Structure formats: structure tokens, C-alpha cells
Coordinates of C-alpha atoms and ligand atoms in Angstrom, one line a residue:
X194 CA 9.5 5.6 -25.8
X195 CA 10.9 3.9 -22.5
X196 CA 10.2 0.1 -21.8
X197 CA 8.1 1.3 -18.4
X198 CA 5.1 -1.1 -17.4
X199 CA 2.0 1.0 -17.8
X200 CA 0.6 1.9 -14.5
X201 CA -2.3 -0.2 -14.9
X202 CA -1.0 -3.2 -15.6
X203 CA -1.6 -6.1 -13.5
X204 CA 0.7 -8.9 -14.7
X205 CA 4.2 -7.7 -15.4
X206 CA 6.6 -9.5 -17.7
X207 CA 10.2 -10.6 -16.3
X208 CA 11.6 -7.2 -18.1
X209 CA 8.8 -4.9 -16.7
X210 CA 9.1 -6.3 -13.3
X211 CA 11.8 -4.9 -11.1
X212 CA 13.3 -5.7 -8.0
X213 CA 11.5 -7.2 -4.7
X214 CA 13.9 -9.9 -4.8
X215 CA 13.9 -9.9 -0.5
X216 CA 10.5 -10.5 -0.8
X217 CA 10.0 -13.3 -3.3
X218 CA 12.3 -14.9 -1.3
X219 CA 10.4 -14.3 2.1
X220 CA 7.2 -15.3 0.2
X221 CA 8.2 -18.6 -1.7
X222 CA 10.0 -19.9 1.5
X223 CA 7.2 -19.3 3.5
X224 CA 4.6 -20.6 1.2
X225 CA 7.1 -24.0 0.5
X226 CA 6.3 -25.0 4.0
X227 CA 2.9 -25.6 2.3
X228 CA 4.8 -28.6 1.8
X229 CA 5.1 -30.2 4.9
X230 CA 2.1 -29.8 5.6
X231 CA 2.3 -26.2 7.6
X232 CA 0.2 -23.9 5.3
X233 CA 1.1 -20.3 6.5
X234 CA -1.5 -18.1 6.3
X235 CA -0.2 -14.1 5.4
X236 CA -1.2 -11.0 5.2
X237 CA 0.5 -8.8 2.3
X238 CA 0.1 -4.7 3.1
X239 CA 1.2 -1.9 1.7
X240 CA -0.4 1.4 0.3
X241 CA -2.2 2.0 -3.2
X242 CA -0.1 1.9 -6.1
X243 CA 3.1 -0.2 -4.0
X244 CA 3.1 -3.3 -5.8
X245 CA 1.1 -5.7 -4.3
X246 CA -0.7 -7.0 -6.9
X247 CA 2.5 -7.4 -9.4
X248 CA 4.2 -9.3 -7.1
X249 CA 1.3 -11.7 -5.7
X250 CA 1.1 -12.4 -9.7
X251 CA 4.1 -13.3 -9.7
X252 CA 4.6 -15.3 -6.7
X253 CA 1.6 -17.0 -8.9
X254 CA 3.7 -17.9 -11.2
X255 CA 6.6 -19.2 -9.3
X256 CA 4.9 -21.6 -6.9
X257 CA 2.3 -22.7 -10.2
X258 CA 4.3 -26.0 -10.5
X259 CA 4.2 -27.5 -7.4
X260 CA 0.7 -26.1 -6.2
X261 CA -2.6 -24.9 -7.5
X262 CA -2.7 -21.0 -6.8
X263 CA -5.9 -19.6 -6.7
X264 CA -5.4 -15.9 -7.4
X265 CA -9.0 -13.8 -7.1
X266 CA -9.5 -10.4 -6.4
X267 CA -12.7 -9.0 -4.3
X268 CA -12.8 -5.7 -6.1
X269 CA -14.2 -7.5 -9.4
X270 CA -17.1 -9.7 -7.8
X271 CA -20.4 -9.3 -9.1
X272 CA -21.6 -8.5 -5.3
X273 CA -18.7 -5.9 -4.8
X274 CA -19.3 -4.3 -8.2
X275 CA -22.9 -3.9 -8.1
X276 CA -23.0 -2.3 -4.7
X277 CA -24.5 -5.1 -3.4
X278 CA -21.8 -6.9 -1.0
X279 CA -23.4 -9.4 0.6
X280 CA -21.9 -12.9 2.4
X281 CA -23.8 -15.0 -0.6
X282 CA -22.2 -12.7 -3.4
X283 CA -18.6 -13.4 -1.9
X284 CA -19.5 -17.2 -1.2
X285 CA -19.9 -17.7 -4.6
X286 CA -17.4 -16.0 -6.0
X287 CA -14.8 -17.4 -3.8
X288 CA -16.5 -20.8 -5.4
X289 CA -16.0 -20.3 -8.7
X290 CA -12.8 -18.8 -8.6
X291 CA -11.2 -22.0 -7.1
X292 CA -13.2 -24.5 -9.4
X293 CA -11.9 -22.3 -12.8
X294 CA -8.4 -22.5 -11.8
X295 CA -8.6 -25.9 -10.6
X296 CA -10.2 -27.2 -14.0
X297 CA -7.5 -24.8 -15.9
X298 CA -5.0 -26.9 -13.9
X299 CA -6.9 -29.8 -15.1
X300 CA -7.4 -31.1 -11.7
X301 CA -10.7 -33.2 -10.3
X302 CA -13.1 -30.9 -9.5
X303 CA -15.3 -32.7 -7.7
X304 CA -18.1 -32.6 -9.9
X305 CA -20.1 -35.7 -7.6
X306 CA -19.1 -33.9 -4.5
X307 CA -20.5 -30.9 -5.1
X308 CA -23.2 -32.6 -6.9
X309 CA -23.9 -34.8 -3.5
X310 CA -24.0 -31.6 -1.4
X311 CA -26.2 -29.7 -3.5
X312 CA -28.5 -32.9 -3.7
X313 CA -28.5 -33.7 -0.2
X314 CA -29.5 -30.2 1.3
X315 CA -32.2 -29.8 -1.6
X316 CA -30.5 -26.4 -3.2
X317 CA -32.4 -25.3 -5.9
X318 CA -29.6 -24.3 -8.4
X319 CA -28.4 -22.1 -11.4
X320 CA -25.8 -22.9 -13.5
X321 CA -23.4 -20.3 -13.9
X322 CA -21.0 -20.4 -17.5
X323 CA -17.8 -18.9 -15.5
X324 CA -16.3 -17.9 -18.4
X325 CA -16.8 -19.0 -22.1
X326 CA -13.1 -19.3 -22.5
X327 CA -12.8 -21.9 -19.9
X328 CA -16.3 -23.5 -20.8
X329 CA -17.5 -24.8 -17.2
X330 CA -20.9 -24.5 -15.9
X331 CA -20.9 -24.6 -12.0
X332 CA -23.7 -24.7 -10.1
X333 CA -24.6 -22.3 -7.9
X334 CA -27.4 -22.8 -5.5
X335 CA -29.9 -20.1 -4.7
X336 CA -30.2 -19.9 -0.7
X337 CA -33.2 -19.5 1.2
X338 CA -32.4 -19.5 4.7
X339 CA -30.0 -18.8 6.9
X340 CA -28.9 -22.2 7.8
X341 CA -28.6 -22.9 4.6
X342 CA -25.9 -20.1 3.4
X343 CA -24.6 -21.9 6.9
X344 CA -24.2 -24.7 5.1
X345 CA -22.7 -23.5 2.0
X346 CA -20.2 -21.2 3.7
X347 CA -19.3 -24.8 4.9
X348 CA -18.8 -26.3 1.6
X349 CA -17.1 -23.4 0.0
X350 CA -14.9 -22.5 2.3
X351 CA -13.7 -26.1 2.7
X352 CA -13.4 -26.9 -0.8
X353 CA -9.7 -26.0 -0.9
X354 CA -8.5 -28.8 1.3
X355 CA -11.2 -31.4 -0.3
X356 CA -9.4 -30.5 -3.7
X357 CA -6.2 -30.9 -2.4
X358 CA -7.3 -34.3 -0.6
X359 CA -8.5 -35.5 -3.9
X360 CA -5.6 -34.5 -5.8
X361 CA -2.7 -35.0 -3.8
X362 CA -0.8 -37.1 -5.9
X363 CA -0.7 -33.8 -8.8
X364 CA -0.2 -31.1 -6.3
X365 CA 1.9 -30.0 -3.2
X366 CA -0.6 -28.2 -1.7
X367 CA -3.0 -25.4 -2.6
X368 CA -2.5 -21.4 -2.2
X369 CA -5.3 -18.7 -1.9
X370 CA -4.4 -15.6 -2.9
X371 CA -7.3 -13.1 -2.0
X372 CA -6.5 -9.4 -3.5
X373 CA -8.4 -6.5 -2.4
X374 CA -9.8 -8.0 0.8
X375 CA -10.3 -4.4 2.1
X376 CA -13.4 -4.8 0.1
X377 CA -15.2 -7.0 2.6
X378 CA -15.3 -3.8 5.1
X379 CA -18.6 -3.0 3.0
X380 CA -20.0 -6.3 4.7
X381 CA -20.6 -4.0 7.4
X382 CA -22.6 -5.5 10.3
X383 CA -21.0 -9.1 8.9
X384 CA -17.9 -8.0 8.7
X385 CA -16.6 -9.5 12.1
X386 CA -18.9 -12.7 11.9
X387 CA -17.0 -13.5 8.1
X388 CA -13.7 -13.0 9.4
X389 CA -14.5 -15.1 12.4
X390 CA -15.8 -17.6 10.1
X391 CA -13.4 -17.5 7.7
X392 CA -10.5 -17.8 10.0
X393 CA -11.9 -20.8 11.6
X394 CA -11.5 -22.5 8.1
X395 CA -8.6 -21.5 7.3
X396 CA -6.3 -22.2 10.2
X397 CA -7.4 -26.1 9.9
X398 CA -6.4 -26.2 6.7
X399 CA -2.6 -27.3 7.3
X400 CA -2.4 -28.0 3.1
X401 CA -3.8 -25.0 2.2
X402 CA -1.7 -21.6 2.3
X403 CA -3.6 -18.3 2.2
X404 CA -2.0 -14.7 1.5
X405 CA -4.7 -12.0 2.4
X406 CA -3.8 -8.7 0.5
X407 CA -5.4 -5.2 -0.4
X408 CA -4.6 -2.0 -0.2
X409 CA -4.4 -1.0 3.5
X410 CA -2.4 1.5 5.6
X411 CA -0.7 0.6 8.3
X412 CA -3.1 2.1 10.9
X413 CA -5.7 1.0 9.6
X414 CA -8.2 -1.1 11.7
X415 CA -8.8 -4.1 9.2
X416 CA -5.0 -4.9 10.2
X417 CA -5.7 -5.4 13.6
X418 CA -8.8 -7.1 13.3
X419 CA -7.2 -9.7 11.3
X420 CA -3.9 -10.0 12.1
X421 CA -3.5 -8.1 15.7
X422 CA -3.1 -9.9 18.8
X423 CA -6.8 -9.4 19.6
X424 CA -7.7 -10.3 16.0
X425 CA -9.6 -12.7 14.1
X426 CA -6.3 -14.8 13.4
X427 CA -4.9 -14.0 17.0
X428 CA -1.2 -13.7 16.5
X429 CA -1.1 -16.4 13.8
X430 CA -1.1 -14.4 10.8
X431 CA 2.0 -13.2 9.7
X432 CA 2.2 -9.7 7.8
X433 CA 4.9 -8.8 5.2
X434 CA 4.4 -5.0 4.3
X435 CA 5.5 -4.0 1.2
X436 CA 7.7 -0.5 1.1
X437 CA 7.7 1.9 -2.0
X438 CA 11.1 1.8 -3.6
X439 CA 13.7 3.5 -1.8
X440 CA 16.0 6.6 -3.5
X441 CA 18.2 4.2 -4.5
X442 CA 15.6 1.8 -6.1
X443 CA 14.2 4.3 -7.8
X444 CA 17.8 5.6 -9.5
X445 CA 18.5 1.7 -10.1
X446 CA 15.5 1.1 -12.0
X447 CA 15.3 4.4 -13.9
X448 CA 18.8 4.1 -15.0
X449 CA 18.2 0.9 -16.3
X450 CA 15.2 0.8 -17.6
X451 CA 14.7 4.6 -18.8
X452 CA 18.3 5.7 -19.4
X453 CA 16.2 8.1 -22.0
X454 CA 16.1 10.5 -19.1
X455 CA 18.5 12.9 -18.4
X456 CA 18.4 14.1 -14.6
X457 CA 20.2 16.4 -13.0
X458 CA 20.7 15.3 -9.4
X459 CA 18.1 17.9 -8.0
X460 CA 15.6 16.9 -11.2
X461 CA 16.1 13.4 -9.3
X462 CA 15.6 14.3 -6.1
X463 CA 12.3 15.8 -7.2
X464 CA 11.1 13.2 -9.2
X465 CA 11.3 10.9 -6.5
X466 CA 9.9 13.3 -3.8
X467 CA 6.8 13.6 -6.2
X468 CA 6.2 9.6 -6.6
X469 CA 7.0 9.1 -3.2
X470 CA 8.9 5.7 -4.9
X471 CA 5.3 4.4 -5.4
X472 CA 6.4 2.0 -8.9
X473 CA 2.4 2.8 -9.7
X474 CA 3.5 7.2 -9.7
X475 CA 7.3 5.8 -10.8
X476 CA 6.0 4.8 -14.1
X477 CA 3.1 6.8 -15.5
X478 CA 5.2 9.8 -14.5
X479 CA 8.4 8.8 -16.3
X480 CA 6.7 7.9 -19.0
X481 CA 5.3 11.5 -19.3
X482 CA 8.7 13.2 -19.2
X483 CA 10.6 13.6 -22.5
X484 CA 13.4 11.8 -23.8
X485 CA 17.2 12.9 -24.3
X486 CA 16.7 16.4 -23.0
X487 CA 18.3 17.4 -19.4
X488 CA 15.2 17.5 -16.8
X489 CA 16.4 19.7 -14.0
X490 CA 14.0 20.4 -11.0
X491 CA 12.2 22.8 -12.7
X492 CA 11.3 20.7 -15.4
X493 CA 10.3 18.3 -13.0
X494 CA 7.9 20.5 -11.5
X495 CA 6.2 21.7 -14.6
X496 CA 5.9 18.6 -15.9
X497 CA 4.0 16.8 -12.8
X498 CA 2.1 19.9 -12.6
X499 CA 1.3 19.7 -16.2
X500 CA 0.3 16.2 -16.4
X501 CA -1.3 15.8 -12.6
X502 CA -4.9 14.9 -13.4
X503 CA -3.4 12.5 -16.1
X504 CA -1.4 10.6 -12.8
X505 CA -3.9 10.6 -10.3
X506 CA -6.8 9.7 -12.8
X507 CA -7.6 6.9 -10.3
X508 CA -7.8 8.7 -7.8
X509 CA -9.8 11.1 -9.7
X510 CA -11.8 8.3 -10.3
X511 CA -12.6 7.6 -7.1
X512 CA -13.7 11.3 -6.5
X513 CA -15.9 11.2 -9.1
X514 CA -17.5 8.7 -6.9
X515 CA -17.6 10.7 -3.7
X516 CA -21.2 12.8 -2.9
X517 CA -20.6 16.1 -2.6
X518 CA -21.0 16.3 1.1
X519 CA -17.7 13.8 1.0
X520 CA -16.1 16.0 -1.1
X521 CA -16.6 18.9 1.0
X522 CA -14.9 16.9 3.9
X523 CA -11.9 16.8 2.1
X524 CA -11.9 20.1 0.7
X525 CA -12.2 21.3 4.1
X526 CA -8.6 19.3 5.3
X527 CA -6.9 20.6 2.2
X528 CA -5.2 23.3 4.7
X529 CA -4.7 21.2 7.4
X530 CA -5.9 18.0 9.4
X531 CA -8.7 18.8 11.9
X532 CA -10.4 17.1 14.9
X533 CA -13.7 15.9 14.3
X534 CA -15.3 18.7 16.1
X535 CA -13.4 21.7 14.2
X536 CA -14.3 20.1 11.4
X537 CA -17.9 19.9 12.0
X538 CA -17.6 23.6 12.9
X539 CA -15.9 24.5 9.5
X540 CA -18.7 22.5 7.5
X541 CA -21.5 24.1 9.6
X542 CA -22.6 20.6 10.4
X543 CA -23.2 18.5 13.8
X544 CA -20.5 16.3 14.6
X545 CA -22.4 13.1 14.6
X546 CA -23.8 13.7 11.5
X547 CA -20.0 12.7 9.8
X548 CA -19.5 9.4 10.7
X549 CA -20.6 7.5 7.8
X550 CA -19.0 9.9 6.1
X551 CA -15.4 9.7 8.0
X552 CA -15.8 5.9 8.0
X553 CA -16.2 5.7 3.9
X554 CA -13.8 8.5 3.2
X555 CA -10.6 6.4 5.4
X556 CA -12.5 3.1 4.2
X557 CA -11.2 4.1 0.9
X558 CA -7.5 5.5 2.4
X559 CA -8.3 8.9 1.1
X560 CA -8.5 10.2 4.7
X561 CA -6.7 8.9 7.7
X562 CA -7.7 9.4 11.4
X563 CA -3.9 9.8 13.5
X564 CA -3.3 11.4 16.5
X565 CA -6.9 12.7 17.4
X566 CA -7.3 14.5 13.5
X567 CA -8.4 13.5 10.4
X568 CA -6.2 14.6 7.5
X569 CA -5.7 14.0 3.6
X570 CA -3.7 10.6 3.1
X571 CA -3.3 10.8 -0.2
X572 CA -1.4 13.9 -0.8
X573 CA -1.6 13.8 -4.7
X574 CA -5.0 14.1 -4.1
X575 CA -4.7 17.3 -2.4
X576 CA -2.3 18.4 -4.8
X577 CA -4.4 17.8 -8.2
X578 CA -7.0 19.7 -5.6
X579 CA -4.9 22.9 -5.1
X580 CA -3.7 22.9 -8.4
X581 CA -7.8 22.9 -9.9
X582 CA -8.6 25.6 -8.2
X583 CA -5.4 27.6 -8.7
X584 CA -6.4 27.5 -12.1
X585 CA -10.3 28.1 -12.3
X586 CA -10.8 29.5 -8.8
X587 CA -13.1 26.8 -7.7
X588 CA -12.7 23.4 -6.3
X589 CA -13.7 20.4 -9.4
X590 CA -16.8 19.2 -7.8
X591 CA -18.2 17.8 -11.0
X592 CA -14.8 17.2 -13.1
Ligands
ADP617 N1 8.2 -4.5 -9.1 C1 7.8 -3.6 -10.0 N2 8.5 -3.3 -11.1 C2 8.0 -2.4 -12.0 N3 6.8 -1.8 -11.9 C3 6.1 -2.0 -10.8 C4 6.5 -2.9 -9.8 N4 5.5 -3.0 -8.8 C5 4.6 -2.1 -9.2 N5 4.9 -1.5 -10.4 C6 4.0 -0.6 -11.1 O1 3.0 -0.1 -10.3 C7 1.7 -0.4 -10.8 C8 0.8 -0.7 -9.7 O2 1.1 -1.9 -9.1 P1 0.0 -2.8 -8.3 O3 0.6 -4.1 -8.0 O4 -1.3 -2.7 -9.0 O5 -0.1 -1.9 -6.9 P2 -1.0 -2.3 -5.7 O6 -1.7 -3.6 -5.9 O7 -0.1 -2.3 -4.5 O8 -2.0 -1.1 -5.6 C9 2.0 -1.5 -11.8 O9 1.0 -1.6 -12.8 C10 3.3 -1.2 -12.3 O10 3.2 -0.2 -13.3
MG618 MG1 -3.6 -4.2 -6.1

């Protein structure tokens, strides 16, 4: 069948990778000034499925030469995956991210450093095997107080520049590439003291480049609280967001990398209205259509509607996850978006009693809050949602 990347994939080879050239560009220059020692610091946006993790591995691999790039994603920490995000969990993950790809890079690690610091603030420690196939054991202390994760937020999050400092004869300069950095919203209460924190570090780090990424919308608040002008980085942080493929993209890359399908112009003009030029929708829906035979709208159609719950499965995922008091919230905005109150009235609930609720549901970009109503953001949600209970006549609560 066609050469499409599958939707999952997370690395993409030069022939599954399309396009983006304007921002490579934009990127790499940026990041060169690395260099000269003027480390930007950048935040990469864009919705679910865009791209952003495709091209931040690949920016990876372009600047790997010159500079140690440290690519880790929150999403997979212990601490995030075990529902347990906490400021230690992150600490040391963040730790052992930048000591595995430093020893991969076969850099000085610092062993008598770290060893020092441990020694001198009396850590009791663990030794964590990071991974068998790069067979390092780094310590990782166990924290009693709070002055103490003080002090190792200290170390960690100055490590970076202390690599670079050791090693600057091997490397340019050092970039942090932090995917999924949404995830720290679940820090709750610490959420504004760790960007605080973190910000002081990184912006006296002049060798050290940092790219913050994740899948946000543009409204939402994490944005401003890291990169607005009242923000955490002030108006330091630049912000590249990254744009689904136009029309034109879209008929570019299917026509050259899928010239197995046949569209007519208004099976075209479908297809792309369906995907929204997301590459994630792009490619697990073309890969679904058949080969050699003329797909004209009405294929189209059937075809997405045939194969929805096979497209959104990640989003189906996620709803899977939801309680069923969250999945009545978004049942109840399938019509239409609502204001708080009217929603409250349609659930039979009091109004105060949704805000965890709301805060989750647009925490995970499945609801956004715009002009005074909450409404459905992703709409193949609410599609895959409609088309369920056209067919059984009842909403999949348990699917
Ligand atoms: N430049 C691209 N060329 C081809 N396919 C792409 C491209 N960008 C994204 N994709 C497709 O979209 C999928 C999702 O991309 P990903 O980077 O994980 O999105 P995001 O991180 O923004 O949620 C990839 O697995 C791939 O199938
Ligand atoms: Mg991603």
C-alpha cells in the first residue's frame, strides 16, 4: 500500500517526513546562535496531531553534530504515568534524561560532581539502571525535606551548563528539548512556583538552548503563563506555532507520496475538510482509502464515516479515561457550546460543582472555553460521538 508514516510514529525517516522546510530553517538558525553564546529559549505550539514532535526529532538530528540535544518527553515519566506528578518525579527524570544522552554522546558526565553533591548534602541514594541498553546506573537521591528537593532542583536544573562547561571543547552548546510540557499543569498548586523556578535557570544559561513544546491551543493559558508578557519568561520566550498543512500541502504530499489515490476534485476537497490538514488525520485516513479506484466525495464520506473510531482511536482513548460525569459534559456540548451556567442547568447540576471538571476536560484540549462558552474542540470527537449514537441510539459511555 502507500508509503504514508503511520500515525503513530514518532521519528520519521527523510522519505516519510514532508515539508516544514520554513520551519527547520527558523528553528536551526535560531538554535545556531547557541553558538555565540545566546541560547534562545522557544516555545513550539500547535494542536494534537500537527507535527510537533516529528519535527522537534528532527531538528534533533540536525543540530546532533555540533551540540548535545537532550530530547525528553513529560508524558512518559514515571511521575506523570502513575498519576502521581509531583516536582521530585519530574526532577529526576529531567536528571536522567540529560545524563543518558550525554553518556550516549560519550561526553563527561560528571560522575565526581554529582558524586560531591550527593556526598556533601548527605542524600541517601538509589541507584537507578536507566536503561539496560545504555548500562548506566545514576544515582538518585531520596529527599526528605523541603530544602533539600531545594537543593536538588538546584543541581538538576543546572546540570546542562555544568556539562557544557566541562565539555566545551566536544560540543557547541547544549539543547533541551522538553515535549509534552502541558503535562506539568497536573503539578497543580506548583505549577507557577516550577515555572518560576525553572525559568530562572534557564535564562542564565546563555550555552544552553531550550525549546518547550506540547500540545497546546492557542488560547490556552499555559501560553500566557510562560511565554505572555506577564509570564514566567516575560517577553523572552519566543513562540513558533506550527500550522496544519495547508490545501495545497495536503495535494503536494498526497500526490507524491500516495499517487495510489484517485480524487476527484470535490473527493479532495473533502478529504482535506475531514483532516483539517492535521499530517496525524492526513495519514491514518489515506491509508484507509483504497487504491486505483476514483474516490469522489461520496466515497470520501463513507469511508471516514466507516473507519472513524479506527482515526480517532486516541482520542477514544482518552475518553475511555474520562468519568462519566466528564463524559456527560461533553455529551451535553455536542449540540452546541454553552455558558457555564446553561450548562449546569442542562446537567441538573450546580454551577460550582464543574470546575474541576471544566479545568481537566480543556486541560486535555477536548473542550475550550472562547467567548464566554465552553464548546467541543476537537470536532472528530463530536463526530465519532454523533455517529455512535446514530447507530445504537445511545451515547458509547463504556466503548
Ligand atoms: N512533516 C510531516 N510529514 C509527514 N507526516 C507527518 C508530518 N508531521 C506529522 N506527520 C504525521 O502526523 C503524526 C503525528 O505527528 P506528531 O509529531 O506526533 O504530532 P504532535 O506532536 O503535534 O501531536 C506523525 O506520526 C505522522 O504520521
Ligand atoms: Mg507530540
Amino acid at each position: 500500500m502507500s508509503n504514508l508514516p503511520w500515525g503513530t510514529s514518532k521519528v520519521l525517516t527523510d522519505e516519510e517526513f514532508f515539508n516544514r522546510t520554513q520551519e527547520i530553517s527558523n528553528l536551526t538558525n535560531l538554535l545556531n546562535s547557541t553558538s555565540e553564546n545566546n541560547a534562545p529559549d522557544i516555545l513550539v505550539t500547535g494542536i494534537r496531531g500537527v507535527g510537533k514532535t516529528v519535527l522537534l526529532n528532527k531538528i534533533k538530528q540536525f543540530m546532533d553534530e555540533n551540540y548535545l540535544v537532550v530530547y525528553m518527553d513529560f508524558s512518559v515519566s514515571q511521575t506523570y504515568q502513575k498519576n502521581k506528578m509531583s516536582l521530585k518525579g519530574l526532577y529526576d527524570f529531567y536528571y536522567q534524561k540529560i545524563i543518558e544522552e550525554a553518556h550516549l554522546k560519550g561526553l563527561n558526565t560528571l560522575k565526581n560532581h554529582i558524586n560531591k553533591f550527593f556526598k556533601t548534602n548527605n542524600f541517601k541514594l538509589k541507584e537507578v539502571v536507566v536503561a539496560s541498553a545504555f548500562d548506566i546506573s545514576i544515582p538518585i537521591p531520596i529527599i526528605g525535606t523541603e530544602r533539600d528537593l531545594e537543593r536538588y532542583r538546584d543541581f538538576v536544573f543546572r546540570l546542562p551548563q555544568e556539562i557544557y562547561d566541562n565539555n566545551k571543547d566536544k560540543i557547541d552548546g547544549m539543547i533541551i528539548i522538553i515535549d509534552e510540557f502541558q503535562v506539568i499543569k497536573e503539578l497543580n498548586t506548583y505549577l507557577e512556583s516550577f515555572l518560576w523556578n525553572f525559568r530562572g535557570y534557564v535564562t542564565e544559561q546563555r550555552n544552553v538552548a531550550y525549546i518547550l513544546s506540547g500540545s497546546m491551543g492557542l488560547q490556552d493559558n499555559l501560553i500566557s503563563e510562560i511565554a505572555g508578557q506577564n509570564g514566567a519568561f516575560g517577553g523572552r520566550m519566543l513562540t513558533i506555532n506550527i500550522n496544519p498543512f495547508s490545501k495545497q500541502t495536503t495535494k503536494n504530499y498526497l500526490t507524491e507520496r500516495a499517487p495510489e489515490l484517485k480524487f476527484t476534485q470535490e473527493g479532495f476537497e473533502r478529504f482535506y475538510k475531514c483532516t483539517s490538514g492535521i499530517p496525524y488525520y492526513i495519514n491514518i485516513f489515506a491509508r484507509q482509502l483504497p487504491a486505483n479506484r476514483e474516490l469522489d466525495e461520496n466515497n470520501v464520506i463513507d469511508a471516514f464515516d466507516n473507519n472513524i473510531s479506527f482515526i480517532v482511536s486516541h482520542l477514544i482513548n482518552e475518553w475511555n479515561r474520562l468519568t462519566t460525569k466528564e463524559k456527560d459534559i461533553i455529551i451535553a456540548l455536542i449540540d452546541s457550546p454553552l455558558k457555564r451556567i446553561d450548562l449546569a442547568r442542562k446537567l441538573n447540576v450546580k454551577s460550582g460543582s464543574l470546575s474541576d471538571k471544566l479545568n481537566k476536560l480543556q486541560n486535555l484540549d477536548l473542550i475550550r472555553f472562547a467567548g464566554g462558552e465552553y464548546g467541543i474542540s476537537e470536532k472528530l470527537l463530536k463526530r465519532w460521538l454523533e455517529i455512535e449514537y446514530s447507530q445504537k441510539g445511545i451515547y458509547p459511555y463504556r466503548f
